[in-house]
Amino acid sequence: MRQLFALACLGTLTLLAVQANAEEEDSDLPDWAEEQVEPFRANVGNWVDNTSRNIDSFFGGEHYDNSVNNESYLRLGQEIDWMEGDGVGGDVSVRYRIDLPTTEERLRLVIESDPEETQGTLADQGSGRLYNDQRNRRNSTFGLDWLESRDKRENWSNRIGAGVRLRLPLDPYVRFTSERLWDIGDGPWQLESFNRLSWFNNEGYSARTEWDIGRPLSENRHLRFISTVQWREEEDTLEYSEIAELNQRLNKRSALRYSVIALGESVSNPRMTNYYLQTRYRRDIHKGILFADVIPELHFQREVSYDPRWAMTLRLEMYFQREINRDYFGF
């Protein structure tokens, strides 16, 4: 079974890479499918944008500015997960963010699903594979964020937010986020720091710090080393991860990410819980709105005496925004 899975992964990635190097157009869809998708995407994208702007104008009043960039989106996803020994699981997901830059430039209302604090352990977040029983569909939040007008290249850029999680009983929260970006010397290396402290009434405190150092290797390749430490009062366990990844943009519509990931936990008795190798192929199937991911992984977990276990995620996502975003991996 493992050998067949490995051959299937290799064959899939090889075929996708060959396709990625072929002559590029804007879509892999046949004409009849494109004729169905495009009007639907445009209508829903405009509805998302217009709805968020109408809400923004209601709260903003005389301060409302229609020219301000709006980062609202709706994302629909379908994925199939498989891990050796655990079987196959599937899920349909809906994620959204309603961005309301009201009142003044630095004060804005935000409505979003799945805040990062509710997305599970570092093991869940690191692989990008959240199983059905780890998802909570009642994690939407409504809050007000205050942003400092500082460039994180020159000073610490801070954000303070407060609001409620939209479920019964209502769950108030407070969040503080601080970011910084440094250029290291005169070379291409950059160091970025992301830090967050949160409090949710029903789950207590959580803290996260992430340090990301990286550099471009060429026009289409980028190397990163990411160290993350996370603590959540609900779990009362300190988690940490180390990631080395190489991002490679194959062309304007395809990208690959190769990752080596190590996960650990605890302070008094530190131990590594999982090592794994991951490859992620991402393809823009249709004009920056429809994407497909193929994510094979090989895990070495402590709970099974570090015996190798294969895993695979297949994912299809559709984004609805007025402005199309073609950023695959953020490099």
Short mmCIF file of C-alpha atoms in Angstrom, two decimals:
data_model
loop_
_atom_site.label_atom_id
_atom_site.label_comp_id
_atom_site.label_asym_id
_atom_site.label_seq_id
_atom_site.Cartn_x
_atom_site.Cartn_y
_atom_site.Cartn_z
CA MET A 1 0.00 0.00 0.00
CA ARG A 2 2.77 2.45 0.90
CA GLN A 3 4.64 1.75 -2.33
CA LEU A 4 1.50 2.27 -4.42
CA PHE A 5 0.76 5.49 -2.57
CA ALA A 6 4.29 6.79 -3.11
CA LEU A 7 4.09 5.98 -6.83
CA ALA A 8 0.69 7.68 -7.07
CA CYS A 9 2.04 10.83 -5.40
CA LEU A 10 5.10 10.90 -7.61
CA GLY A 11 3.05 10.32 -10.75
CA THR A 12 0.53 13.00 -9.83
CA LEU A 13 3.18 15.62 -9.09
CA THR A 14 5.10 14.75 -12.26
CA LEU A 15 1.99 15.13 -14.42
CA LEU A 16 1.09 18.40 -12.72
CA ALA A 17 4.60 19.76 -13.14
CA VAL A 18 4.54 18.87 -16.84
CA GLN A 19 1.20 20.58 -17.17
CA ALA A 20 2.52 23.61 -15.28
CA ASN A 21 5.39 24.00 -17.73
CA ALA A 22 3.07 23.87 -20.73
CA GLU A 23 1.86 26.93 -22.61
CA GLU A 24 -0.15 28.96 -20.11
CA GLU A 25 -3.63 30.39 -20.52
CA ASP A 26 -6.00 31.80 -17.90
CA SER A 27 -8.04 28.66 -17.31
CA ASP A 28 -7.96 24.87 -17.43
CA LEU A 29 -11.76 24.71 -17.69
CA PRO A 30 -13.52 23.90 -20.95
CA ASP A 31 -15.49 26.72 -22.55
CA TRP A 32 -18.87 25.41 -21.41
CA ALA A 33 -17.71 25.27 -17.76
CA GLU A 34 -16.16 28.74 -17.94
CA GLU A 35 -19.46 30.14 -19.23
CA GLN A 36 -21.16 28.78 -16.11
CA VAL A 37 -18.48 29.73 -13.57
CA GLU A 38 -17.73 33.31 -14.61
CA PRO A 39 -21.21 34.86 -14.15
CA PHE A 40 -21.62 33.01 -10.85
CA ARG A 41 -18.23 34.22 -9.59
CA ALA A 42 -18.88 37.81 -10.65
CA ASN A 43 -22.34 37.92 -9.07
CA VAL A 44 -21.25 36.41 -5.75
CA GLY A 45 -18.02 38.48 -5.65
CA ASN A 46 -19.94 41.70 -6.24
CA TRP A 47 -22.50 40.68 -3.63
CA VAL A 48 -19.75 40.07 -1.03
CA ASP A 49 -18.13 43.43 -1.80
CA ASN A 50 -21.39 45.41 -1.94
CA THR A 51 -22.73 43.81 1.25
CA SER A 52 -19.57 44.64 3.21
CA ARG A 53 -19.52 48.21 1.86
CA ASN A 54 -23.20 48.73 2.72
CA ILE A 55 -22.59 47.56 6.28
CA ASP A 56 -19.49 49.75 6.41
CA SER A 57 -21.41 52.82 5.25
CA PHE A 58 -24.05 52.20 7.94
CA PHE A 59 -21.47 52.15 10.74
CA GLY A 60 -19.16 54.73 9.19
CA GLY A 61 -21.75 57.41 8.50
CA GLU A 62 -20.08 60.61 7.34
CA HIS A 63 -16.65 58.97 7.68
CA TYR A 64 -17.44 56.28 5.09
CA ASP A 65 -15.10 56.29 2.09
CA ASN A 66 -16.07 54.10 -0.88
CA SER A 67 -12.54 54.31 -2.33
CA VAL A 68 -10.92 52.53 0.64
CA ASN A 69 -9.61 49.07 -0.24
CA ASN A 70 -11.96 46.38 1.05
CA GLU A 71 -10.47 42.97 1.90
CA SER A 72 -13.73 41.08 2.35
CA TYR A 73 -13.92 37.59 0.87
CA LEU A 74 -15.92 34.39 0.80
CA ARG A 75 -14.18 31.06 0.28
CA LEU A 76 -15.85 27.74 -0.45
CA GLY A 77 -13.78 24.58 -0.18
CA GLN A 78 -14.07 20.84 -0.69
CA GLU A 79 -11.32 18.55 0.56
CA ILE A 80 -10.57 14.87 0.97
CA ASP A 81 -8.08 13.75 3.65
CA TRP A 82 -6.43 10.39 4.06
CA MET A 83 -3.88 9.18 6.60
CA GLU A 84 -2.52 5.67 6.76
CA GLY A 85 -4.22 3.86 9.62
CA ASP A 86 -6.97 6.48 10.01
CA GLY A 87 -8.87 6.10 6.76
CA VAL A 88 -10.46 8.72 4.51
CA GLY A 89 -12.39 11.80 5.52
CA GLY A 90 -14.05 14.55 3.52
CA ASP A 91 -15.39 17.97 4.31
CA VAL A 92 -17.03 21.04 2.78
CA SER A 93 -15.86 24.32 4.32
CA VAL A 94 -17.06 27.91 4.20
CA ARG A 95 -14.76 30.69 5.36
CA TYR A 96 -15.33 34.40 5.14
CA ARG A 97 -14.09 37.78 6.27
CA ILE A 98 -16.12 40.99 6.18
CA ASP A 99 -13.75 43.92 6.36
CA LEU A 100 -15.29 47.22 7.48
CA PRO A 101 -12.74 50.08 7.47
CA THR A 102 -15.17 52.45 9.16
CA THR A 103 -15.01 55.49 11.46
CA GLU A 104 -11.44 56.40 10.52
CA GLU A 105 -8.51 54.84 8.72
CA ARG A 106 -7.06 53.13 11.79
CA LEU A 107 -10.32 51.87 13.33
CA ARG A 108 -12.27 49.14 11.59
CA LEU A 109 -14.96 46.57 12.22
CA VAL A 110 -14.11 43.00 11.27
CA ILE A 111 -16.41 39.98 10.94
CA GLU A 112 -14.63 36.69 10.20
CA SER A 113 -14.91 32.94 10.53
CA ASP A 114 -12.33 30.62 12.10
CA PRO A 115 -10.04 33.01 14.01
CA GLU A 116 -6.55 31.57 14.33
CA GLU A 117 -6.95 30.91 18.06
CA THR A 118 -9.65 28.33 17.31
CA GLN A 119 -7.81 26.42 14.57
CA GLY A 120 -6.36 23.73 16.78
CA THR A 121 -2.84 22.76 17.73
CA LEU A 122 0.34 23.55 15.82
CA ALA A 123 0.14 20.02 14.44
CA ASP A 124 -3.27 20.81 12.92
CA GLN A 125 -2.19 24.18 11.57
CA GLY A 126 1.25 23.12 10.38
CA SER A 127 0.09 20.42 8.01
CA GLY A 128 -2.96 22.30 6.84
CA ARG A 129 -5.02 19.16 7.42
CA LEU A 130 -7.89 19.76 9.85
CA TYR A 131 -10.07 16.70 10.35
CA ASN A 132 -13.83 16.90 10.62
CA ASP A 133 -13.98 16.44 14.38
CA GLN A 134 -11.41 19.20 14.90
CA ARG A 135 -13.46 21.84 13.09
CA ASN A 136 -15.84 24.06 15.01
CA ARG A 137 -18.38 25.72 12.77
CA ARG A 138 -19.43 28.23 15.45
CA ASN A 139 -16.26 30.28 15.54
CA SER A 140 -17.34 33.46 13.74
CA THR A 141 -16.30 36.68 15.47
CA PHE A 142 -17.55 40.27 15.36
CA GLY A 143 -15.06 42.84 16.61
CA LEU A 144 -13.43 46.22 16.40
CA ASP A 145 -9.71 46.55 15.58
CA TRP A 146 -7.50 49.58 16.17
CA LEU A 147 -4.43 49.69 13.95
CA GLU A 148 -1.33 51.80 14.40
CA SER A 149 -0.29 53.69 11.28
CA ARG A 150 3.28 52.41 11.45
CA ASP A 151 5.43 50.72 8.85
CA LYS A 152 6.59 47.42 10.35
CA ARG A 153 9.90 47.87 8.52
CA GLU A 154 10.64 50.89 10.75
CA ASN A 155 8.74 50.25 14.01
CA TRP A 156 6.67 47.64 15.75
CA SER A 157 3.21 47.68 14.15
CA ASN A 158 0.52 46.94 16.73
CA ARG A 159 -3.15 46.08 16.53
CA ILE A 160 -5.62 45.90 19.41
CA GLY A 161 -8.97 44.20 18.92
CA ALA A 162 -12.03 43.34 20.98
CA GLY A 163 -15.41 41.81 20.24
CA VAL A 164 -17.49 38.66 20.65
CA ARG A 165 -17.59 35.20 19.18
CA LEU A 166 -21.02 34.81 17.57
CA ARG A 167 -22.44 31.84 19.40
CA LEU A 168 -24.65 31.30 22.44
CA PRO A 169 -23.70 32.18 25.05
CA LEU A 170 -21.77 35.08 23.50
CA ASP A 171 -18.02 34.72 24.04
CA PRO A 172 -16.22 38.08 24.49
CA TYR A 173 -12.57 38.33 23.45
CA VAL A 174 -9.63 40.73 23.53
CA ARG A 175 -6.61 40.41 21.23
CA PHE A 176 -3.27 42.19 20.91
CA THR A 177 -1.04 41.64 17.87
CA SER A 178 2.42 43.05 17.17
CA GLU A 179 4.53 42.65 14.00
CA ARG A 180 8.01 43.68 12.90
CA LEU A 181 10.14 43.21 9.79
CA TRP A 182 13.92 43.68 9.61
CA ASP A 183 16.34 43.64 6.71
CA ILE A 184 19.46 41.76 7.81
CA GLY A 185 22.47 43.79 6.76
CA ASP A 186 22.74 44.67 3.09
CA GLY A 187 21.97 41.14 1.93
CA PRO A 188 18.71 39.52 0.79
CA TRP A 189 17.82 37.98 4.17
CA GLN A 190 14.78 39.30 6.04
CA LEU A 191 13.52 38.50 9.54
CA GLU A 192 9.83 38.87 10.36
CA SER A 193 8.22 38.58 13.79
CA PHE A 194 4.53 37.99 14.51
CA ASN A 195 3.27 37.97 18.12
CA ARG A 196 -0.25 37.63 19.47
CA LEU A 197 -1.83 37.52 22.94
CA SER A 198 -5.55 36.69 23.15
CA TRP A 199 -8.23 36.14 25.77
CA PHE A 200 -11.57 34.42 25.11
CA ASN A 201 -13.99 34.28 28.02
CA ASN A 202 -14.89 30.60 27.47
CA GLU A 203 -11.38 29.33 26.69
CA GLY A 204 -9.01 31.62 28.59
CA TYR A 205 -5.69 33.00 27.40
CA SER A 206 -3.55 32.01 24.45
CA ALA A 207 -0.21 33.29 23.19
CA ARG A 208 1.71 32.77 19.97
CA THR A 209 5.05 34.00 18.68
CA GLU A 210 6.41 33.31 15.21
CA TRP A 211 9.82 34.19 13.79
CA ASP A 212 10.31 33.84 10.06
CA ILE A 213 13.69 34.30 8.38
CA GLY A 214 14.00 33.96 4.64
CA ARG A 215 15.50 35.10 1.39
CA PRO A 216 14.83 34.81 -2.32
CA LEU A 217 17.11 32.36 -4.09
CA SER A 218 16.02 33.47 -7.54
CA GLU A 219 13.12 35.24 -9.17
CA ASN A 220 10.90 32.18 -8.68
CA ARG A 221 12.30 30.50 -5.56
CA HIS A 222 12.20 31.54 -1.93
CA LEU A 223 13.74 29.86 1.15
CA ARG A 224 12.19 30.23 4.63
CA PHE A 225 12.88 28.99 8.17
CA ILE A 226 9.95 29.44 10.57
CA SER A 227 10.02 28.97 14.36
CA THR A 228 6.70 29.05 16.23
CA VAL A 229 5.80 28.74 19.91
CA GLN A 230 2.19 28.56 21.05
CA TRP A 231 0.46 28.21 24.41
CA ARG A 232 -3.26 27.87 25.06
CA GLU A 233 -4.74 27.86 28.55
CA GLU A 234 -7.40 25.35 27.46
CA GLU A 235 -4.69 22.79 26.61
CA ASP A 236 -2.14 24.09 29.15
CA THR A 237 0.68 22.80 26.96
CA LEU A 238 3.50 24.70 25.33
CA GLU A 239 3.83 23.71 21.66
CA TYR A 240 6.64 24.53 19.29
CA SER A 241 7.45 23.87 15.67
CA GLU A 242 10.40 24.29 13.33
CA ILE A 243 9.79 24.48 9.59
CA ALA A 244 12.19 24.69 6.67
CA GLU A 245 10.50 25.30 3.36
CA LEU A 246 11.38 26.02 -0.23
CA ASN A 247 8.73 27.78 -2.30
CA GLN A 248 8.99 27.53 -6.05
CA ARG A 249 6.74 29.35 -8.48
CA LEU A 250 6.60 27.20 -11.60
CA ASN A 251 4.80 29.81 -13.68
CA LYS A 252 2.09 32.42 -13.26
CA ARG A 253 -0.51 29.80 -12.30
CA SER A 254 1.36 27.03 -10.47
CA ALA A 255 3.59 26.76 -7.43
CA LEU A 256 5.28 24.09 -5.32
CA ARG A 257 6.23 24.10 -1.67
CA TYR A 258 8.65 21.57 -0.16
CA SER A 259 8.63 21.47 3.66
CA VAL A 260 10.45 19.67 6.47
CA ILE A 261 8.54 20.08 9.73
CA ALA A 262 9.27 19.14 13.36
CA LEU A 263 6.69 19.47 16.15
CA GLY A 264 7.20 19.28 19.90
CA GLU A 265 5.55 20.14 23.19
CA SER A 266 6.03 20.72 26.93
CA VAL A 267 8.60 22.70 28.94
CA SER A 268 9.26 20.50 31.96
CA ASN A 269 9.58 17.38 29.81
CA PRO A 270 10.22 18.57 26.25
CA ARG A 271 9.73 15.97 23.55
CA MET A 272 9.26 15.85 19.81
CA THR A 273 5.87 14.48 18.80
CA ASN A 274 6.00 14.45 15.01
CA TYR A 275 8.41 14.87 12.14
CA TYR A 276 7.10 14.99 8.61
CA LEU A 277 7.89 15.81 5.02
CA GLN A 278 5.33 17.67 2.97
CA THR A 279 4.99 18.70 -0.65
CA ARG A 280 2.22 21.06 -1.68
CA TYR A 281 1.31 21.66 -5.31
CA ARG A 282 -1.11 24.55 -5.91
CA ARG A 283 -2.69 25.23 -9.27
CA ASP A 284 -4.79 28.20 -10.37
CA ILE A 285 -7.41 26.29 -12.32
CA HIS A 286 -9.43 29.29 -13.38
CA LYS A 287 -8.46 32.98 -13.47
CA GLY A 288 -7.39 33.44 -9.86
CA ILE A 289 -10.66 32.27 -8.32
CA LEU A 290 -10.59 28.45 -8.48
CA PHE A 291 -7.59 26.60 -7.02
CA ALA A 292 -6.60 22.96 -6.54
CA ASP A 293 -4.11 21.63 -3.98
CA VAL A 294 -2.38 18.25 -3.88
CA ILE A 295 -0.58 17.73 -0.53
CA PRO A 296 1.25 14.42 0.05
CA GLU A 297 2.96 13.95 3.43
CA LEU A 298 5.15 11.36 5.17
CA HIS A 299 4.80 11.43 8.98
CA PHE A 300 7.00 10.00 11.74
CA GLN A 301 4.87 10.27 14.88
CA ARG A 302 5.86 9.55 18.46
CA GLU A 303 2.52 7.89 19.24
CA VAL A 304 3.26 5.11 16.72
CA SER A 305 6.97 4.78 17.62
CA TYR A 306 7.98 6.98 14.67
CA ASP A 307 6.91 4.39 12.13
CA PRO A 308 6.41 6.13 8.76
CA ARG A 309 2.80 6.90 7.85
CA TRP A 310 1.65 8.36 4.54
CA ALA A 311 -1.01 11.06 4.32
CA MET A 312 -2.65 12.90 1.46
CA THR A 313 -4.94 15.91 1.12
CA LEU A 314 -6.79 16.86 -2.06
CA ARG A 315 -8.46 20.27 -1.92
CA LEU A 316 -10.54 22.44 -4.24
CA GLU A 317 -11.19 26.09 -3.27
CA MET A 318 -13.18 28.90 -4.85
CA TYR A 319 -12.69 32.52 -3.80
CA PHE A 320 -15.25 35.29 -4.18
CA GLN A 321 -13.92 38.85 -4.17
CA ARG A 322 -14.43 41.81 -6.44
CA GLU A 323 -10.66 42.14 -6.87
CA ILE A 324 -8.94 38.89 -7.88
CA ASN A 325 -5.91 37.91 -5.81
CA ARG A 326 -3.32 35.62 -7.46
CA ASP A 327 -0.99 35.28 -4.46
CA TYR A 328 -0.41 31.54 -3.99
CA PHE A 329 2.04 31.31 -1.09
CA GLY A 330 2.86 34.89 -0.16
CA PHE A 331 6.41 35.08 -1.51
#
